[in-house]
Tab-separated table of C-alpha atoms in Angstrom:
chain	number	residue	atom	x	y	z
F	1	UNK	CA	-20.211	-2.168	-81.394
F	2	UNK	CA	-17.222	0.010	-80.406
F	3	UNK	CA	-14.825	-2.585	-81.882
F	4	UNK	CA	-16.792	-2.603	-85.138
F	5	UNK	CA	-16.724	1.213	-85.308
F	6	UNK	CA	-12.989	1.202	-84.662
F	7	UNK	CA	-12.415	-1.352	-87.406
F	8	UNK	CA	-14.579	0.675	-89.819
F	9	UNK	CA	-12.650	3.841	-88.966
F	10	UNK	CA	-9.330	2.109	-89.604
F	11	UNK	CA	-10.610	1.015	-93.007
F	12	UNK	CA	-11.237	4.607	-94.119
F	13	UNK	CA	-8.413	6.746	-95.385
F	14	UNK	CA	-7.733	9.646	-93.008
F	15	UNK	CA	-7.614	12.015	-95.936
F	16	UNK	CA	-11.173	11.024	-96.837
F	17	UNK	CA	-12.326	11.568	-93.258
F	18	UNK	CA	-10.774	15.034	-93.242
F	19	UNK	CA	-12.458	15.888	-96.549
F	20	UNK	CA	-15.818	14.871	-95.073
F	21	UNK	CA	-15.231	16.874	-91.893
F	22	UNK	CA	-14.229	19.944	-93.896
F	23	UNK	CA	-17.588	19.742	-95.661
F	24	UNK	CA	-19.492	19.050	-92.406
F	25	UNK	CA	-20.230	15.459	-93.354
F	26	UNK	CA	-19.911	12.531	-90.961
F	27	UNK	CA	-20.352	8.793	-91.485
F	28	UNK	CA	-23.275	7.517	-89.424
F	29	UNK	CA	-21.537	4.170	-88.857
F	30	UNK	CA	-18.888	5.999	-86.791
F	31	UNK	CA	-21.432	7.906	-84.690
F	32	UNK	CA	-20.826	7.640	-80.917
F	33	UNK	CA	-24.605	7.585	-80.284
F	34	UNK	CA	-26.337	5.873	-83.219
F	35	UNK	CA	-27.411	2.240	-82.870
F	36	UNK	CA	-26.389	2.089	-79.217
F	37	UNK	CA	-28.536	0.593	-76.445
F	38	UNK	CA	-30.253	3.273	-74.332
F	39	UNK	CA	-28.422	4.632	-71.313
F	40	UNK	CA	-29.699	3.516	-67.900
F	41	UNK	CA	-32.351	5.800	-66.375
F	42	UNK	CA	-31.294	8.743	-64.270
F	43	UNK	CA	-31.714	8.223	-60.525
F	44	UNK	CA	-34.390	10.013	-58.537
F	45	UNK	CA	-33.327	12.999	-56.452
F	46	UNK	CA	-34.810	14.475	-53.268
F	47	UNK	CA	-34.610	18.055	-52.009
F	48	UNK	CA	-35.545	18.021	-48.305
F	49	UNK	CA	-37.413	21.160	-47.251
F	50	UNK	CA	-35.662	21.230	-43.865
F	51	UNK	CA	-32.404	21.796	-45.761
F	52	UNK	CA	-33.832	23.863	-48.624
F	53	UNK	CA	-35.748	26.393	-46.500
F	54	UNK	CA	-32.735	27.891	-44.622
F	55	UNK	CA	-30.905	28.241	-47.931
F	56	UNK	CA	-33.879	30.102	-49.396
F	57	UNK	CA	-33.690	32.511	-46.461
F	58	UNK	CA	-30.319	33.657	-47.771
F	59	UNK	CA	-31.980	34.766	-51.012
F	60	UNK	CA	-34.178	37.246	-49.104
F	61	UNK	CA	-31.233	39.530	-48.420
F	62	UNK	CA	-29.212	38.643	-51.520
F	63	UNK	CA	-31.432	40.517	-53.973
F	64	UNK	CA	-34.965	41.748	-54.717
F	65	UNK	CA	-37.490	41.506	-57.583
F	66	UNK	CA	-36.723	45.138	-58.424
F	67	UNK	CA	-33.181	44.105	-59.326
F	68	UNK	CA	-33.491	40.599	-60.789
F	69	UNK	CA	-37.092	40.445	-62.110
F	70	UNK	CA	-37.871	37.388	-59.953
F	71	UNK	CA	-36.169	36.108	-56.780
F	72	UNK	CA	-35.899	32.448	-57.733
F	73	UNK	CA	-33.677	29.500	-56.836
F	74	UNK	CA	-33.735	26.565	-59.249
F	75	UNK	CA	-33.945	22.882	-58.374
F	76	UNK	CA	-31.221	21.638	-60.730
F	77	UNK	CA	-30.660	18.023	-61.691
F	78	UNK	CA	-27.523	16.453	-60.225
F	79	UNK	CA	-26.856	15.303	-63.802
F	80	UNK	CA	-26.122	18.865	-64.978
F	81	UNK	CA	-22.688	18.990	-66.615
F	82	UNK	CA	-22.548	22.680	-67.550
F	83	UNK	CA	-24.261	25.951	-66.506
F	84	UNK	CA	-26.610	25.728	-69.487
F	85	UNK	CA	-28.094	22.435	-68.196
F	86	UNK	CA	-30.949	24.236	-66.455
F	87	UNK	CA	-33.513	21.531	-65.883
F	88	UNK	CA	-34.889	19.554	-62.974
F	89	UNK	CA	-35.991	16.415	-64.796
F	90	UNK	CA	-37.161	15.666	-68.313
F	91	UNK	CA	-38.429	18.786	-70.111
F	92	UNK	CA	-39.239	20.621	-66.860
F	93	UNK	CA	-37.557	23.186	-64.649
F	94	UNK	CA	-38.805	23.492	-61.051
F	95	UNK	CA	-37.785	26.385	-58.818
F	96	UNK	CA	-38.781	28.137	-55.606
F	97	UNK	CA	-39.747	31.808	-55.789
F	98	UNK	CA	-39.763	34.098	-52.753
F	99	UNK	CA	-41.742	37.301	-52.187
F	100	UNK	CA	-41.415	39.386	-49.026
F	101	UNK	CA	-44.173	41.543	-47.470
F	102	UNK	CA	-44.745	44.713	-49.468
F	103	UNK	CA	-42.837	43.484	-52.504
F	104	UNK	CA	-44.124	43.318	-56.070
F	105	UNK	CA	-42.803	41.471	-59.107
F	106	UNK	CA	-43.578	43.472	-62.248
F	107	UNK	CA	-45.734	42.047	-65.044
F	108	UNK	CA	-44.179	40.172	-67.917
F	109	UNK	CA	-45.083	37.318	-70.241
F	110	UNK	CA	-43.274	34.638	-72.203
F	111	UNK	CA	-43.759	31.759	-74.600
F	112	UNK	CA	-42.933	29.231	-71.872
F	113	UNK	CA	-45.867	27.833	-69.907
F	114	UNK	CA	-45.522	28.159	-66.135
F	115	UNK	CA	-47.367	27.381	-62.938
F	116	UNK	CA	-47.115	28.236	-59.238
F	117	UNK	CA	-47.777	25.870	-56.352
F	118	UNK	CA	-47.852	27.632	-52.973
F	119	UNK	CA	-45.559	26.183	-50.293
F	120	UNK	CA	-45.583	28.759	-47.498
F	121	UNK	CA	-47.227	31.983	-46.388
F	122	UNK	CA	-50.389	33.907	-47.117
F	123	UNK	CA	-51.465	37.313	-48.368
F	124	UNK	CA	-49.846	37.293	-51.818
F	125	UNK	CA	-51.708	37.578	-55.110
F	126	UNK	CA	-50.748	36.601	-58.631
F	127	UNK	CA	-52.518	38.513	-61.378
F	128	UNK	CA	-52.886	36.529	-64.599
F	129	UNK	CA	-54.059	38.635	-67.534
F	130	UNK	CA	-55.254	41.077	-64.875
F	131	UNK	CA	-57.296	38.456	-62.996
F	132	UNK	CA	-56.433	38.296	-59.256
F	133	UNK	CA	-55.498	34.833	-57.946
F	134	UNK	CA	-55.019	34.729	-54.144
F	135	UNK	CA	-52.157	32.457	-53.100
F	136	UNK	CA	-52.785	30.107	-50.156
F	137	UNK	CA	-50.972	26.934	-49.162
F	138	UNK	CA	-51.389	24.122	-51.683
F	139	UNK	CA	-53.085	26.318	-54.294
F	140	UNK	CA	-52.135	25.857	-57.943
F	141	UNK	CA	-51.907	29.044	-60.029
F	142	UNK	CA	-51.500	28.753	-63.800
F	143	UNK	CA	-49.677	31.279	-65.955
F	144	UNK	CA	-50.106	29.810	-69.447
F	145	UNK	CA	-47.889	30.766	-72.354
F	146	UNK	CA	-48.127	34.437	-73.355
F	147	UNK	CA	-50.352	35.365	-70.411
F	148	UNK	CA	-49.327	38.521	-68.580
F	149	UNK	CA	-48.577	37.810	-64.919
F	150	UNK	CA	-47.313	39.698	-61.902
F	151	UNK	CA	-47.068	39.092	-58.149
F	152	UNK	CA	-47.981	41.317	-55.187
F	153	UNK	CA	-47.610	40.650	-51.494
F	154	UNK	CA	-49.793	42.464	-48.952
F	155	UNK	CA	-49.249	39.955	-46.135
F	156	UNK	CA	-46.905	40.116	-43.173
F	157	UNK	CA	-44.608	37.083	-43.709
F	158	UNK	CA	-42.620	35.677	-46.648
F	159	UNK	CA	-44.523	33.745	-49.296
F	160	UNK	CA	-42.760	30.931	-51.133
F	161	UNK	CA	-44.033	28.855	-53.997
F	162	UNK	CA	-42.881	26.248	-56.466
F	163	UNK	CA	-42.367	27.674	-59.935
F	164	UNK	CA	-42.460	25.085	-62.702
F	165	UNK	CA	-41.923	25.799	-66.378
F	166	UNK	CA	-41.320	23.979	-69.666
F	167	UNK	CA	-38.203	26.111	-70.233
F	168	UNK	CA	-35.934	23.156	-71.184
F	169	UNK	CA	-38.315	22.138	-73.971
F	170	UNK	CA	-38.390	25.658	-75.419
F	171	UNK	CA	-34.624	25.896	-75.060
F	172	UNK	CA	-34.205	22.791	-77.199
F	173	UNK	CA	-36.771	23.949	-79.773
F	174	UNK	CA	-35.465	27.515	-79.901
F	175	UNK	CA	-38.925	28.907	-79.142
F	176	UNK	CA	-38.242	30.740	-75.879
F	177	UNK	CA	-39.468	34.348	-76.028
F	178	UNK	CA	-39.860	36.978	-73.287
F	179	UNK	CA	-41.761	40.288	-73.224
F	180	UNK	CA	-41.265	42.861	-70.443
F	181	UNK	CA	-43.717	45.663	-69.674
F	182	UNK	CA	-45.436	47.854	-70.663
F	183	UNK	CA	-48.474	45.594	-70.692
F	184	UNK	CA	-50.302	45.541	-74.007
F	185	UNK	CA	-52.998	43.469	-75.689
F	186	UNK	CA	-54.492	42.410	-72.358
F	187	UNK	CA	-57.230	39.848	-73.118
F	188	UNK	CA	-60.611	39.662	-71.415
F	189	UNK	CA	-61.072	37.062	-68.665
F	190	UNK	CA	-64.094	35.322	-67.189
F	191	UNK	CA	-64.854	35.329	-63.451
F	192	UNK	CA	-64.418	31.867	-61.962
F	193	UNK	CA	-68.016	31.999	-60.755
F	194	UNK	CA	-69.141	31.734	-64.387
F	195	UNK	CA	-67.451	28.324	-64.547
F	196	UNK	CA	-68.197	26.986	-61.073
F	197	UNK	CA	-71.355	24.956	-61.748
F	198	UNK	CA	-70.527	21.382	-62.793
F	199	UNK	CA	-71.921	20.577	-66.236
F	200	UNK	CA	-72.667	24.181	-67.221
F	201	UNK	CA	-70.735	26.684	-69.344
F	202	UNK	CA	-71.635	30.187	-70.534
F	203	UNK	CA	-73.271	30.020	-73.956
F	204	UNK	CA	-71.448	33.210	-74.920
F	205	UNK	CA	-68.387	35.061	-73.772
F	206	UNK	CA	-65.956	32.139	-73.441
F	207	UNK	CA	-62.445	33.399	-74.245
F	208	UNK	CA	-61.011	32.171	-77.516
F	209	UNK	CA	-57.826	30.835	-76.006
F	210	UNK	CA	-55.951	27.546	-76.050
F	211	UNK	CA	-55.571	27.517	-72.264
F	212	UNK	CA	-57.915	27.085	-69.320
F	213	UNK	CA	-60.014	30.173	-68.447
F	214	UNK	CA	-59.484	29.169	-64.801
F	215	UNK	CA	-56.095	30.150	-63.410
F	216	UNK	CA	-56.483	29.304	-59.706
F	217	UNK	CA	-57.144	25.786	-58.406
F	218	UNK	CA	-57.495	26.013	-54.584
F	219	UNK	CA	-56.122	23.234	-52.380
F	220	UNK	CA	-59.375	23.281	-50.407
F	221	UNK	CA	-61.259	22.239	-53.545
F	222	UNK	CA	-58.601	19.676	-54.467
F	223	UNK	CA	-59.042	17.988	-51.083
F	224	UNK	CA	-62.804	17.779	-51.624
F	225	UNK	CA	-62.252	16.241	-55.050
F	226	UNK	CA	-59.782	13.703	-53.632
F	227	UNK	CA	-62.230	12.689	-50.917
F	228	UNK	CA	-64.978	11.957	-53.452
F	229	UNK	CA	-62.792	10.315	-56.115
F	230	UNK	CA	-63.058	6.504	-56.325
F	231	UNK	CA	-60.023	4.683	-54.950
F	232	UNK	CA	-57.791	2.618	-57.202
F	233	UNK	CA	-57.077	-1.023	-56.420
F	234	UNK	CA	-54.041	0.015	-54.350
F	235	UNK	CA	-56.132	2.400	-52.227
F	236	UNK	CA	-54.753	5.602	-53.752
F	237	UNK	CA	-56.960	8.381	-55.110
F	238	UNK	CA	-55.782	10.634	-57.940
F	239	UNK	CA	-57.292	13.738	-59.489
F	240	UNK	CA	-56.164	15.584	-62.607
F	241	UNK	CA	-56.287	19.370	-62.832
F	242	UNK	CA	-58.368	20.090	-65.923
F	243	UNK	CA	-59.598	22.797	-68.250
F	244	UNK	CA	-63.349	23.067	-67.472
F	245	UNK	CA	-64.142	23.983	-71.078
F	246	UNK	CA	-62.379	21.112	-72.850
F	247	UNK	CA	-61.861	18.512	-70.106
F	248	UNK	CA	-58.207	18.365	-71.143
F	249	UNK	CA	-55.201	19.246	-69.047
F	250	UNK	CA	-55.350	22.515	-67.158
F	251	UNK	CA	-51.921	23.429	-68.548
F	252	UNK	CA	-50.649	22.334	-71.936
F	253	UNK	CA	-47.364	20.378	-71.812
F	254	UNK	CA	-47.340	20.377	-67.986
F	255	UNK	CA	-49.789	17.765	-66.710
F	256	UNK	CA	-50.795	18.304	-63.066
F	257	UNK	CA	-52.281	15.687	-60.745
F	258	UNK	CA	-52.645	15.177	-57.006
F	259	UNK	CA	-52.553	11.788	-55.316
F	260	UNK	CA	-53.871	10.813	-51.883
F	261	UNK	CA	-52.184	7.733	-50.423
F	262	UNK	CA	-53.617	5.186	-48.033
F	263	UNK	CA	-51.421	4.669	-44.985
F	264	UNK	CA	-49.334	1.511	-45.072
F	265	UNK	CA	-50.283	0.490	-48.647
F	266	UNK	CA	-47.743	0.717	-51.439
F	267	UNK	CA	-49.153	1.881	-54.735
F	268	UNK	CA	-48.851	-0.145	-57.921
F	269	UNK	CA	-45.397	0.222	-59.443
F	270	UNK	CA	-45.626	2.180	-62.676
F	271	UNK	CA	-43.115	3.160	-65.341
F	272	UNK	CA	-43.306	5.711	-68.149
F	273	UNK	CA	-41.060	7.499	-70.589
F	274	UNK	CA	-42.467	10.733	-69.133
F	275	UNK	CA	-40.717	12.343	-66.166
F	276	UNK	CA	-42.358	13.659	-62.985
F	277	UNK	CA	-41.686	16.258	-60.297
F	278	UNK	CA	-43.379	15.528	-56.963
F	279	UNK	CA	-44.108	17.947	-54.104
F	280	UNK	CA	-45.277	16.629	-50.741
F	281	UNK	CA	-48.339	18.682	-49.820
F	282	UNK	CA	-49.302	16.781	-46.686
F	283	UNK	CA	-47.964	13.955	-44.567
F	284	UNK	CA	-44.912	11.744	-44.758
F	285	UNK	CA	-43.993	8.566	-46.570
F	286	UNK	CA	-41.559	6.910	-48.908
F	287	UNK	CA	-41.231	6.276	-52.601
F	288	UNK	CA	-39.426	3.432	-54.332
F	289	UNK	CA	-38.052	4.782	-57.621
F	290	UNK	CA	-35.902	2.372	-59.568
F	291	UNK	CA	-33.477	0.891	-57.042
F	292	UNK	CA	-33.680	3.953	-54.794
F	293	UNK	CA	-35.934	4.518	-51.756
F	294	UNK	CA	-36.691	8.126	-50.786
F	295	UNK	CA	-38.123	9.056	-47.379
F	296	UNK	CA	-40.113	12.274	-47.638
F	297	UNK	CA	-41.967	14.821	-45.531
F	298	UNK	CA	-44.151	17.855	-46.094
F	299	UNK	CA	-42.864	20.356	-48.704
F	300	UNK	CA	-40.067	18.061	-49.876
F	301	UNK	CA	-39.549	17.923	-53.641
F	302	UNK	CA	-38.365	14.853	-55.546
F	303	UNK	CA	-38.105	13.581	-59.097
F	304	UNK	CA	-39.142	10.459	-60.967
F	305	UNK	CA	-36.935	10.410	-64.076
F	306	UNK	CA	-38.295	8.609	-67.126
F	307	UNK	CA	-37.995	4.810	-67.456
F	308	UNK	CA	-37.979	4.185	-63.681
F	309	UNK	CA	-40.597	2.018	-62.001
F	310	UNK	CA	-42.046	4.041	-59.115
F	311	UNK	CA	-44.381	3.378	-56.195
F	312	UNK	CA	-45.391	5.394	-53.136
F	313	UNK	CA	-46.446	4.606	-49.582
F	314	UNK	CA	-47.842	6.869	-46.859
F	315	UNK	CA	-46.377	6.572	-43.377
F	316	UNK	CA	-48.835	9.106	-41.945
F	317	UNK	CA	-52.627	8.964	-41.752
F	318	UNK	CA	-52.901	11.537	-44.551
F	319	UNK	CA	-50.452	12.032	-47.400
F	320	UNK	CA	-50.941	14.120	-50.536
F	321	UNK	CA	-48.492	14.366	-53.447
F	322	UNK	CA	-48.739	17.090	-56.087
F	323	UNK	CA	-47.289	15.642	-59.296
F	324	UNK	CA	-46.140	17.571	-62.336
F	325	UNK	CA	-45.331	15.592	-65.476
F	326	UNK	CA	-44.246	16.086	-69.095
F	327	UNK	CA	-46.581	13.236	-70.043
F	328	UNK	CA	-48.542	15.608	-72.306
F	329	UNK	CA	-45.387	16.336	-74.308
F	330	UNK	CA	-44.834	12.636	-74.936
F	331	UNK	CA	-48.498	12.094	-75.767
F	332	UNK	CA	-48.561	14.930	-78.309
F	333	UNK	CA	-45.425	13.546	-79.925
F	334	UNK	CA	-47.074	10.134	-80.189
F	335	UNK	CA	-44.316	8.403	-78.226
F	336	UNK	CA	-45.839	8.028	-74.727
F	337	UNK	CA	-45.269	4.604	-73.164
F	338	UNK	CA	-46.623	3.464	-69.774
F	339	UNK	CA	-46.671	0.135	-67.960
F	340	UNK	CA	-47.259	-1.430	-64.560
F	341	UNK	CA	-45.156	-4.056	-62.798
């Protein structure tokens, strides 16, 4: 292909090429990307919590939410080639946010969808459109696009959580928008108790919103759901975080699931053109992703870049993986592909 392009370039008068360039025209047959076979998949990457946690400690004294809006360190792909390459994998950016006792992070909102998954500590609260969401280990807190959100910490030890956003997608589309306080146009919210009975919804008063009216998904409830979910043929059990009104994903564009693994049994190898961020909520194990084997422990974070076959195996009696995927992006675009080995 390169030889053909070179021959085609030699056959074109340089003066003609310059005339095209001056008019911002380019011949497709000389494109460095068109009609080429796809690049090999990116390799998986692992951030071990035993290494990450001491480095996060340095952020406690480096700055505060009063100065920098949010005290956040980003999990950046090793494939980043420039400072603007702010992504973890696929269309997702995963980070760790830190809040110290007595601190607050002021309210703001943005067009990017975001979520919080609690990794350490207790006593903090995220308010989403004014609705308090206590933050305990393993809890998932949603902050959907254009929802006001702020954080407060009344506990006595640092609280750390995974922040995940679809920032890279909005960066590509040019749709990223941010609004600082003062808070305005605060919508009404429903108490979670109004949505807690399976099979029943309020006949009136449901918010007219495109996102889930539930913002907090406690780990305690996730464990109950995992225990009662039928096992797959490989022994694993998987639940999907959902919007109780529609049955769809809890968060648009950021699909959230949790998987319980059976000790000593490798899951079916699966491949997709969607990418995944995994957080180890409980236990230890290993994952085979492409040609790479990752050994993981509690609170570790790792990626499954698109087009890699991946399987997982628990080495402990209990192992839970929280998995965040851009599968919904691919599905909405009509290009999602999935297969098993």
